[in-house]
């Protein structure tokens, strides 16, 4: 069941001239639904509003936080996944035109699928990564947004699959590590937990924000937002990837280096405690 502009049906068809399809003229949020609630609702909502303003979309008067929540949860209920699911709300610009749209008004579409687990797991399976060097992320504001232009992530995932990796790390035009294909990257070296700042071009991740807040409360851990070079990875004790659907995914191997997951497990435990009592 798909929600198109508030109408939930299994018979929707998007126009072939849809601007999200033709030009990537779309922004989106993917949320995790738990027991009839949208986790981190306020953070998702304000990121979506900021994204729409940055790309100069008109924001409908009724597009409030309550409206956003109701559309997501209504679609989750229609797909029987309101207790443990993922939902995606995509906003795309209407109208004809080529690169210049004839108007800036928008429509939205929401989809939802069930998730196997209600809480975030430790994800201790083998997880090897490599740096993807074919294309780089540019250090500008658009790189921090969730838009439909994800061709770099698609190509990188194909590269990872073809070469037996579970994920790849992306670099920017300064050759620094920016993020993974599906989330932000954190690195623990000694008692320093580091993640790249948004100025490096990384996604302004919702889970990134939660992890930063939790990590700052850990004893004997100093949290830094600083550039990470590929050489830093070889000196790290832990590496992990964060996104709102998977939580924290520890990296177990990069090239010949194996990593632990002690801090990742502790943050996951605290994250689960937080969402249970939210």
PDB file of C-alpha atoms in Angstrom:
ATOM      1  CA  UNK A   1       0.000   0.000   0.000  1.00  0.00           C
ATOM      2  CA  UNK A   2       1.366   3.380  -1.074  1.00  0.00           C
ATOM      3  CA  UNK A   3       0.402   6.819   0.196  1.00  0.00           C
ATOM      4  CA  UNK A   4       0.247   9.475  -2.534  1.00  0.00           C
ATOM      5  CA  UNK A   5      -0.677  12.909  -1.214  1.00  0.00           C
ATOM      6  CA  UNK A   6      -2.621  11.385   1.684  1.00  0.00           C
ATOM      7  CA  UNK A   7      -4.505   8.806  -0.398  1.00  0.00           C
ATOM      8  CA  UNK A   8      -3.438   5.263   0.557  1.00  0.00           C
ATOM      9  CA  UNK A   9      -3.971   2.676  -2.169  1.00  0.00           C
ATOM     10  CA  UNK A  10      -2.325  -0.290  -3.863  1.00  0.00           C
ATOM     11  CA  UNK A  11      -3.109   1.131  -7.297  1.00  0.00           C
ATOM     12  CA  UNK A  12      -1.049   4.338  -7.520  1.00  0.00           C
ATOM     13  CA  UNK A  13       1.001   5.095 -10.610  1.00  0.00           C
ATOM     14  CA  UNK A  14       3.488   7.956 -10.803  1.00  0.00           C
ATOM     15  CA  UNK A  15       3.569  10.013 -13.980  1.00  0.00           C
ATOM     16  CA  UNK A  16       6.474   9.259 -16.316  1.00  0.00           C
ATOM     17  CA  UNK A  17       7.225  12.999 -16.271  1.00  0.00           C
ATOM     18  CA  UNK A  18       7.674  12.976 -12.479  1.00  0.00           C
ATOM     19  CA  UNK A  19      10.484  15.418 -11.673  1.00  0.00           C
ATOM     20  CA  UNK A  20      11.900  13.170  -8.956  1.00  0.00           C
ATOM     21  CA  UNK A  21      12.406  10.497 -11.606  1.00  0.00           C
ATOM     22  CA  UNK A  22      13.578  12.752 -14.426  1.00  0.00           C
ATOM     23  CA  UNK A  23      15.861  15.148 -12.548  1.00  0.00           C
ATOM     24  CA  UNK A  24      16.228  13.877  -8.995  1.00  0.00           C
ATOM     25  CA  UNK A  25      14.113  16.893  -7.995  1.00  0.00           C
ATOM     26  CA  UNK A  26      13.122  15.284  -4.706  1.00  0.00           C
ATOM     27  CA  UNK A  27      14.153  15.084  -1.065  1.00  0.00           C
ATOM     28  CA  UNK A  28      13.239  12.321   1.335  1.00  0.00           C
ATOM     29  CA  UNK A  29      13.302  11.022   4.892  1.00  0.00           C
ATOM     30  CA  UNK A  30      13.524   7.358   5.900  1.00  0.00           C
ATOM     31  CA  UNK A  31      12.275   6.757   9.434  1.00  0.00           C
ATOM     32  CA  UNK A  32      12.049   3.860  11.836  1.00  0.00           C
ATOM     33  CA  UNK A  33       8.620   3.098  13.288  1.00  0.00           C
ATOM     34  CA  UNK A  34       8.368   1.383  16.676  1.00  0.00           C
ATOM     35  CA  UNK A  35       5.153   0.524  18.540  1.00  0.00           C
ATOM     36  CA  UNK A  36       3.116   3.132  16.704  1.00  0.00           C
ATOM     37  CA  UNK A  37       5.685   5.911  17.050  1.00  0.00           C
ATOM     38  CA  UNK A  38       8.150   7.535  14.664  1.00  0.00           C
ATOM     39  CA  UNK A  39      11.559   7.462  16.304  1.00  0.00           C
ATOM     40  CA  UNK A  40      13.365  10.816  16.405  1.00  0.00           C
ATOM     41  CA  UNK A  41      10.325  12.459  14.814  1.00  0.00           C
ATOM     42  CA  UNK A  42      11.325  16.061  15.495  1.00  0.00           C
ATOM     43  CA  UNK A  43      14.821  15.612  14.050  1.00  0.00           C
ATOM     44  CA  UNK A  44      13.460  14.028  10.867  1.00  0.00           C
ATOM     45  CA  UNK A  45      10.804  16.691  10.438  1.00  0.00           C
ATOM     46  CA  UNK A  46      13.128  19.663  10.821  1.00  0.00           C
ATOM     47  CA  UNK A  47      15.735  18.094   8.543  1.00  0.00           C
ATOM     48  CA  UNK A  48      13.066  17.642   5.861  1.00  0.00           C
ATOM     49  CA  UNK A  49      11.896  21.249   6.239  1.00  0.00           C
ATOM     50  CA  UNK A  50      15.493  22.495   5.988  1.00  0.00           C
ATOM     51  CA  UNK A  51      16.120  20.349   2.907  1.00  0.00           C
ATOM     52  CA  UNK A  52      13.011  21.668   1.169  1.00  0.00           C
ATOM     53  CA  UNK A  53      14.033  25.261   1.868  1.00  0.00           C
ATOM     54  CA  UNK A  54      17.584  24.727   0.653  1.00  0.00           C
ATOM     55  CA  UNK A  55      16.403  23.358  -2.719  1.00  0.00           C
ATOM     56  CA  UNK A  56      13.734  26.100  -2.950  1.00  0.00           C
ATOM     57  CA  UNK A  57      10.625  23.948  -2.755  1.00  0.00           C
ATOM     58  CA  UNK A  58       7.351  25.490  -1.632  1.00  0.00           C
ATOM     59  CA  UNK A  59       6.275  24.088   1.756  1.00  0.00           C
ATOM     60  CA  UNK A  60       2.491  23.511   2.017  1.00  0.00           C
ATOM     61  CA  UNK A  61       0.778  25.236   4.952  1.00  0.00           C
ATOM     62  CA  UNK A  62      -0.585  21.914   6.226  1.00  0.00           C
ATOM     63  CA  UNK A  63       2.832  20.226   6.159  1.00  0.00           C
ATOM     64  CA  UNK A  64       3.207  20.320   9.951  1.00  0.00           C
ATOM     65  CA  UNK A  65       5.001  17.854  12.208  1.00  0.00           C
ATOM     66  CA  UNK A  66       1.670  16.234  13.133  1.00  0.00           C
ATOM     67  CA  UNK A  67       0.792  15.887   9.447  1.00  0.00           C
ATOM     68  CA  UNK A  68       4.212  14.365   8.731  1.00  0.00           C
ATOM     69  CA  UNK A  69       3.772  11.883  11.590  1.00  0.00           C
ATOM     70  CA  UNK A  70       0.215  10.929  10.598  1.00  0.00           C
ATOM     71  CA  UNK A  71       1.165  10.220   6.987  1.00  0.00           C
ATOM     72  CA  UNK A  72       4.081   8.008   8.036  1.00  0.00           C
ATOM     73  CA  UNK A  73       2.145   6.088  10.688  1.00  0.00           C
ATOM     74  CA  UNK A  74      -0.968   5.758   8.533  1.00  0.00           C
ATOM     75  CA  UNK A  75       1.109   4.168   5.777  1.00  0.00           C
ATOM     76  CA  UNK A  76       2.846   1.882   8.287  1.00  0.00           C
ATOM     77  CA  UNK A  77      -0.532   0.712   9.624  1.00  0.00           C
ATOM     78  CA  UNK A  78      -1.779   0.059   6.075  1.00  0.00           C
ATOM     79  CA  UNK A  79       1.276  -2.148   5.537  1.00  0.00           C
ATOM     80  CA  UNK A  80       1.001  -3.932   8.920  1.00  0.00           C
ATOM     81  CA  UNK A  81       4.341  -2.664  10.158  1.00  0.00           C
ATOM     82  CA  UNK A  82       3.436  -0.049  12.762  1.00  0.00           C
ATOM     83  CA  UNK A  83       5.124  -2.083  15.516  1.00  0.00           C
ATOM     84  CA  UNK A  84       8.448  -2.546  13.719  1.00  0.00           C
ATOM     85  CA  UNK A  85       8.935  -0.974  10.323  1.00  0.00           C
ATOM     86  CA  UNK A  86      10.653   1.508   8.094  1.00  0.00           C
ATOM     87  CA  UNK A  87       8.813   4.208   6.202  1.00  0.00           C
ATOM     88  CA  UNK A  88      10.037   6.628   3.564  1.00  0.00           C
ATOM     89  CA  UNK A  89       8.425   9.943   2.721  1.00  0.00           C
ATOM     90  CA  UNK A  90       9.609  11.487  -0.539  1.00  0.00           C
ATOM     91  CA  UNK A  91       8.699  15.037  -1.537  1.00  0.00           C
ATOM     92  CA  UNK A  92       8.968  15.920  -5.211  1.00  0.00           C
ATOM     93  CA  UNK A  93       8.292  19.096  -7.143  1.00  0.00           C
ATOM     94  CA  UNK A  94       5.222  19.224  -9.378  1.00  0.00           C
ATOM     95  CA  UNK A  95       4.777  20.734 -12.777  1.00  0.00           C
ATOM     96  CA  UNK A  96       6.279  20.523 -16.190  1.00  0.00           C
ATOM     97  CA  UNK A  97       9.400  22.236 -17.435  1.00  0.00           C
ATOM     98  CA  UNK A  98      12.908  20.979 -17.852  1.00  0.00           C
ATOM     99  CA  UNK A  99      15.671  21.992 -15.428  1.00  0.00           C
ATOM    100  CA  UNK A 100      13.564  25.039 -14.603  1.00  0.00           C
ATOM    101  CA  UNK A 101      10.272  23.850 -13.069  1.00  0.00           C
ATOM    102  CA  UNK A 102       7.154  25.737 -14.026  1.00  0.00           C
ATOM    103  CA  UNK A 103       6.179  25.948 -10.362  1.00  0.00           C
ATOM    104  CA  UNK A 104       7.658  25.009  -7.001  1.00  0.00           C
ATOM    105  CA  UNK A 105       4.631  23.302  -5.452  1.00  0.00           C
ATOM    106  CA  UNK A 106       5.145  19.754  -4.254  1.00  0.00           C
ATOM    107  CA  UNK A 107       3.559  16.348  -3.868  1.00  0.00           C
ATOM    108  CA  UNK A 108       4.616  13.506  -1.604  1.00  0.00           C
ATOM    109  CA  UNK A 109       4.651   9.729  -1.599  1.00  0.00           C
ATOM    110  CA  UNK A 110       5.076   7.416   1.409  1.00  0.00           C
ATOM    111  CA  UNK A 111       6.003   3.731   1.405  1.00  0.00           C
ATOM    112  CA  UNK A 112       6.518   1.354   4.344  1.00  0.00           C
ATOM    113  CA  UNK A 113       7.966  -2.114   4.927  1.00  0.00           C
ATOM    114  CA  UNK A 114       8.275  -4.303   8.037  1.00  0.00           C
ATOM    115  CA  UNK A 115      11.517  -4.786   9.956  1.00  0.00           C
ATOM    116  CA  UNK A 116      12.508  -8.095  11.529  1.00  0.00           C
ATOM    117  CA  UNK A 117      13.670  -6.601  14.841  1.00  0.00           C
ATOM    118  CA  UNK A 118      12.082  -4.003  17.089  1.00  0.00           C
ATOM    119  CA  UNK A 119      15.270  -2.852  18.803  1.00  0.00           C
ATOM    120  CA  UNK A 120      18.734  -2.158  17.466  1.00  0.00           C
ATOM    121  CA  UNK A 121      21.020  -5.206  17.475  1.00  0.00           C
ATOM    122  CA  UNK A 122      24.752  -5.408  18.138  1.00  0.00           C
ATOM    123  CA  UNK A 123      25.344  -6.440  14.501  1.00  0.00           C
ATOM    124  CA  UNK A 124      28.436  -8.492  15.349  1.00  0.00           C
ATOM    125  CA  UNK A 125      28.546 -10.328  12.032  1.00  0.00           C
ATOM    126  CA  UNK A 126      31.633 -10.140   9.826  1.00  0.00           C
ATOM    127  CA  UNK A 127      31.622  -6.787   8.092  1.00  0.00           C
ATOM    128  CA  UNK A 128      34.474  -5.822   5.788  1.00  0.00           C
ATOM    129  CA  UNK A 129      34.801  -2.504   3.973  1.00  0.00           C
ATOM    130  CA  UNK A 130      37.015  -0.859   1.394  1.00  0.00           C
ATOM    131  CA  UNK A 131      37.405   2.705   0.153  1.00  0.00           C
ATOM    132  CA  UNK A 132      35.453   3.476  -3.017  1.00  0.00           C
ATOM    133  CA  UNK A 133      37.640   5.701  -5.186  1.00  0.00           C
ATOM    134  CA  UNK A 134      35.817   5.873  -8.523  1.00  0.00           C
ATOM    135  CA  UNK A 135      33.871   9.000  -7.530  1.00  0.00           C
ATOM    136  CA  UNK A 136      34.156  11.527  -4.719  1.00  0.00           C
ATOM    137  CA  UNK A 137      31.783  13.616  -2.617  1.00  0.00           C
ATOM    138  CA  UNK A 138      31.969  17.363  -3.062  1.00  0.00           C
ATOM    139  CA  UNK A 139      32.214  19.453   0.089  1.00  0.00           C
ATOM    140  CA  UNK A 140      29.084  21.583  -0.142  1.00  0.00           C
ATOM    141  CA  UNK A 141      25.665  21.923   1.466  1.00  0.00           C
ATOM    142  CA  UNK A 142      23.805  19.725  -1.031  1.00  0.00           C
ATOM    143  CA  UNK A 143      25.972  16.751  -0.054  1.00  0.00           C
ATOM    144  CA  UNK A 144      24.548  16.887   3.478  1.00  0.00           C
ATOM    145  CA  UNK A 145      20.936  16.472   2.239  1.00  0.00           C
ATOM    146  CA  UNK A 146      18.941  13.332   1.451  1.00  0.00           C
ATOM    147  CA  UNK A 147      17.990  13.834  -2.190  1.00  0.00           C
ATOM    148  CA  UNK A 148      17.029  11.378  -4.928  1.00  0.00           C
ATOM    149  CA  UNK A 149      20.447  11.823  -6.537  1.00  0.00           C
ATOM    150  CA  UNK A 150      22.077   8.707  -5.015  1.00  0.00           C
ATOM    151  CA  UNK A 151      23.835   7.341  -8.098  1.00  0.00           C
ATOM    152  CA  UNK A 152      27.216   7.412  -6.319  1.00  0.00           C
ATOM    153  CA  UNK A 153      25.759   5.185  -3.576  1.00  0.00           C
ATOM    154  CA  UNK A 154      24.245   2.811  -6.131  1.00  0.00           C
ATOM    155  CA  UNK A 155      27.502   2.474  -8.081  1.00  0.00           C
ATOM    156  CA  UNK A 156      29.448   2.034  -4.844  1.00  0.00           C
ATOM    157  CA  UNK A 157      27.144  -0.732  -3.632  1.00  0.00           C
ATOM    158  CA  UNK A 158      27.555  -2.567  -6.923  1.00  0.00           C
ATOM    159  CA  UNK A 159      31.340  -2.259  -6.577  1.00  0.00           C
ATOM    160  CA  UNK A 160      31.166  -3.610  -3.011  1.00  0.00           C
ATOM    161  CA  UNK A 161      28.995  -6.549  -4.059  1.00  0.00           C
ATOM    162  CA  UNK A 162      31.249  -7.429  -7.010  1.00  0.00           C
ATOM    163  CA  UNK A 163      34.333  -7.446  -4.776  1.00  0.00           C
ATOM    164  CA  UNK A 164      32.969  -9.252  -1.725  1.00  0.00           C
ATOM    165  CA  UNK A 165      32.725  -6.263   0.639  1.00  0.00           C
ATOM    166  CA  UNK A 166      29.780  -5.516   2.888  1.00  0.00           C
ATOM    167  CA  UNK A 167      30.148  -1.759   2.411  1.00  0.00           C
ATOM    168  CA  UNK A 168      32.447   0.967   1.123  1.00  0.00           C
ATOM    169  CA  UNK A 169      33.729   4.212   2.564  1.00  0.00           C
ATOM    170  CA  UNK A 170      33.413   7.367   0.488  1.00  0.00           C
ATOM    171  CA  UNK A 171      36.005  10.119   0.162  1.00  0.00           C
ATOM    172  CA  UNK A 172      35.723  13.799  -0.712  1.00  0.00           C
ATOM    173  CA  UNK A 173      37.788  15.901  -3.080  1.00  0.00           C
ATOM    174  CA  UNK A 174      40.357  16.396  -0.305  1.00  0.00           C
ATOM    175  CA  UNK A 175      40.772  12.590  -0.158  1.00  0.00           C
ATOM    176  CA  UNK A 176      39.389  12.440   3.385  1.00  0.00           C
ATOM    177  CA  UNK A 177      36.932   9.778   4.569  1.00  0.00           C
ATOM    178  CA  UNK A 178      33.422  11.267   4.553  1.00  0.00           C
ATOM    179  CA  UNK A 179      30.913   8.478   5.266  1.00  0.00           C
ATOM    180  CA  UNK A 180      29.852   4.987   4.260  1.00  0.00           C
ATOM    181  CA  UNK A 181      27.503   4.125   1.415  1.00  0.00           C
ATOM    182  CA  UNK A 182      24.552   3.930   3.793  1.00  0.00           C
ATOM    183  CA  UNK A 183      25.424   6.066   6.794  1.00  0.00           C
ATOM    184  CA  UNK A 184      27.857   8.158   8.775  1.00  0.00           C
ATOM    185  CA  UNK A 185      31.232   6.846   9.931  1.00  0.00           C
ATOM    186  CA  UNK A 186      32.720   6.931  13.447  1.00  0.00           C
ATOM    187  CA  UNK A 187      36.280   6.014  14.403  1.00  0.00           C
ATOM    188  CA  UNK A 188      37.611   5.227  17.890  1.00  0.00           C
ATOM    189  CA  UNK A 189      41.347   5.613  18.454  1.00  0.00           C
ATOM    190  CA  UNK A 190      42.378   5.318  22.095  1.00  0.00           C
ATOM    191  CA  UNK A 191      39.828   7.414  23.963  1.00  0.00           C
ATOM    192  CA  UNK A 192      39.013   9.682  21.000  1.00  0.00           C
ATOM    193  CA  UNK A 193      35.744   9.035  19.126  1.00  0.00           C
ATOM    194  CA  UNK A 194      35.865  10.935  15.842  1.00  0.00           C
ATOM    195  CA  UNK A 195      33.350  11.564  13.085  1.00  0.00           C
ATOM    196  CA  UNK A 196      33.774  13.926  10.108  1.00  0.00           C
ATOM    197  CA  UNK A 197      32.122  17.362  10.438  1.00  0.00           C
ATOM    198  CA  UNK A 198      29.339  18.320   8.040  1.00  0.00           C
ATOM    199  CA  UNK A 199      31.789  20.665   6.321  1.00  0.00           C
ATOM    200  CA  UNK A 200      33.535  17.567   4.905  1.00  0.00           C
ATOM    201  CA  UNK A 201      30.374  16.821   2.872  1.00  0.00           C
ATOM    202  CA  UNK A 202      28.866  14.041   4.992  1.00  0.00           C
ATOM    203  CA  UNK A 203      25.144  13.464   5.407  1.00  0.00           C
ATOM    204  CA  UNK A 204      23.526  15.324   8.285  1.00  0.00           C
ATOM    205  CA  UNK A 205      22.461  11.985   9.746  1.00  0.00           C
ATOM    206  CA  UNK A 206      19.730  11.600  12.353  1.00  0.00           C
ATOM    207  CA  UNK A 207      21.480   8.632  13.980  1.00  0.00           C
ATOM    208  CA  UNK A 208      24.764  10.530  13.820  1.00  0.00           C
ATOM    209  CA  UNK A 209      23.169  13.165  16.058  1.00  0.00           C
ATOM    210  CA  UNK A 210      21.896  10.543  18.548  1.00  0.00           C
ATOM    211  CA  UNK A 211      25.283   8.804  18.736  1.00  0.00           C
ATOM    212  CA  UNK A 212      27.119  12.069  19.302  1.00  0.00           C
ATOM    213  CA  UNK A 213      24.790  12.923  22.187  1.00  0.00           C
ATOM    214  CA  UNK A 214      25.140   9.486  23.806  1.00  0.00           C
ATOM    215  CA  UNK A 215      28.909   9.289  23.303  1.00  0.00           C
ATOM    216  CA  UNK A 216      29.446  12.642  25.014  1.00  0.00           C
ATOM    217  CA  UNK A 217      28.040  11.098  28.215  1.00  0.00           C
ATOM    218  CA  UNK A 218      30.486   8.161  28.202  1.00  0.00           C
ATOM    219  CA  UNK A 219      33.272   8.242  30.744  1.00  0.00           C
ATOM    220  CA  UNK A 220      36.839   8.643  29.482  1.00  0.00           C
ATOM    221  CA  UNK A 221      35.722   9.220  25.875  1.00  0.00           C
ATOM    222  CA  UNK A 222      36.476  12.483  24.072  1.00  0.00           C
ATOM    223  CA  UNK A 223      34.152  13.130  21.138  1.00  0.00           C
ATOM    224  CA  UNK A 224      35.515  15.081  18.177  1.00  0.00           C
ATOM    225  CA  UNK A 225      34.151  16.230  14.824  1.00  0.00           C
ATOM    226  CA  UNK A 226      37.302  16.206  12.727  1.00  0.00           C
ATOM    227  CA  UNK A 227      38.540  15.148   9.304  1.00  0.00           C
ATOM    228  CA  UNK A 228      39.566  11.484   8.956  1.00  0.00           C
ATOM    229  CA  UNK A 229      42.257  10.465   6.482  1.00  0.00           C
ATOM    230  CA  UNK A 230      42.556   6.956   5.029  1.00  0.00           C
ATOM    231  CA  UNK A 231      45.778   6.557   7.020  1.00  0.00           C
ATOM    232  CA  UNK A 232      43.864   7.118  10.266  1.00  0.00           C
ATOM    233  CA  UNK A 233      41.788   3.996   9.655  1.00  0.00           C
ATOM    234  CA  UNK A 234      44.792   1.703  10.093  1.00  0.00           C
ATOM    235  CA  UNK A 235      45.451   3.162  13.560  1.00  0.00           C
ATOM    236  CA  UNK A 236      41.842   2.876  14.790  1.00  0.00           C
ATOM    237  CA  UNK A 237      40.582   0.489  17.468  1.00  0.00           C
ATOM    238  CA  UNK A 238      36.953   0.619  16.295  1.00  0.00           C
ATOM    239  CA  UNK A 239      35.073   1.744  13.216  1.00  0.00           C
ATOM    240  CA  UNK A 240      31.306   1.771  12.938  1.00  0.00           C
ATOM    241  CA  UNK A 241      28.590   3.041  10.604  1.00  0.00           C
ATOM    242  CA  UNK A 242      25.391   4.711  11.796  1.00  0.00           C
ATOM    243  CA  UNK A 243      21.956   5.102  10.255  1.00  0.00           C
ATOM    244  CA  UNK A 244      18.465   5.285  11.662  1.00  0.00           C
ATOM    245  CA  UNK A 245      17.339   1.891  10.343  1.00  0.00           C
ATOM    246  CA  UNK A 246      20.303  -0.288  11.396  1.00  0.00           C
ATOM    247  CA  UNK A 247      21.539   1.763  14.353  1.00  0.00           C
ATOM    248  CA  UNK A 248      25.254   1.056  14.709  1.00  0.00           C
ATOM    249  CA  UNK A 249      27.016  -1.361  12.362  1.00  0.00           C
ATOM    250  CA  UNK A 250      30.540  -2.234  13.575  1.00  0.00           C
ATOM    251  CA  UNK A 251      33.166  -2.677  10.871  1.00  0.00           C
ATOM    252  CA  UNK A 252      35.152  -5.817  11.629  1.00  0.00           C
ATOM    253  CA  UNK A 253      37.808  -5.530   8.933  1.00  0.00           C
ATOM    254  CA  UNK A 254      39.437  -2.953   6.685  1.00  0.00           C
ATOM    255  CA  UNK A 255      42.240  -4.349   4.521  1.00  0.00           C
ATOM    256  CA  UNK A 256      44.473  -6.289   6.955  1.00  0.00           C
ATOM    257  CA  UNK A 257      43.222  -4.586  10.112  1.00  0.00           C
ATOM    258  CA  UNK A 258      40.633  -6.164  12.437  1.00  0.00           C
ATOM    259  CA  UNK A 259      38.543  -4.031  14.791  1.00  0.00           C
ATOM    260  CA  UNK A 260      36.744  -4.460  18.101  1.00  0.00           C
ATOM    261  CA  UNK A 261      33.210  -3.218  18.868  1.00  0.00           C
ATOM    262  CA  UNK A 262      33.208  -2.419  22.594  1.00  0.00           C
ATOM    263  CA  UNK A 263      32.118   1.222  22.371  1.00  0.00           C
ATOM    264  CA  UNK A 264      29.649   0.470  19.563  1.00  0.00           C
ATOM    265  CA  UNK A 265      27.990  -2.170  21.772  1.00  0.00           C
ATOM    266  CA  UNK A 266      27.791   0.213  24.733  1.00  0.00           C
ATOM    267  CA  UNK A 267      26.235   2.982  22.641  1.00  0.00           C
ATOM    268  CA  UNK A 268      23.745   0.507  21.127  1.00  0.00           C
ATOM    269  CA  UNK A 269      22.710  -0.592  24.631  1.00  0.00           C
ATOM    270  CA  UNK A 270      22.131   3.004  25.686  1.00  0.00           C
ATOM    271  CA  UNK A 271      20.328   3.804  22.443  1.00  0.00           C
ATOM    272  CA  UNK A 272      17.890   0.933  22.982  1.00  0.00           C
ATOM    273  CA  UNK A 273      17.254   2.054  26.548  1.00  0.00           C
ATOM    274  CA  UNK A 274      16.532   5.554  25.229  1.00  0.00           C
ATOM    275  CA  UNK A 275      13.981   4.483  22.613  1.00  0.00           C
ATOM    276  CA  UNK A 276      12.198   2.103  25.003  1.00  0.00           C
ATOM    277  CA  UNK A 277      11.397   4.960  27.351  1.00  0.00           C
ATOM    278  CA  UNK A 278      10.886   7.678  24.749  1.00  0.00           C
TER     279      UNK A 278
END
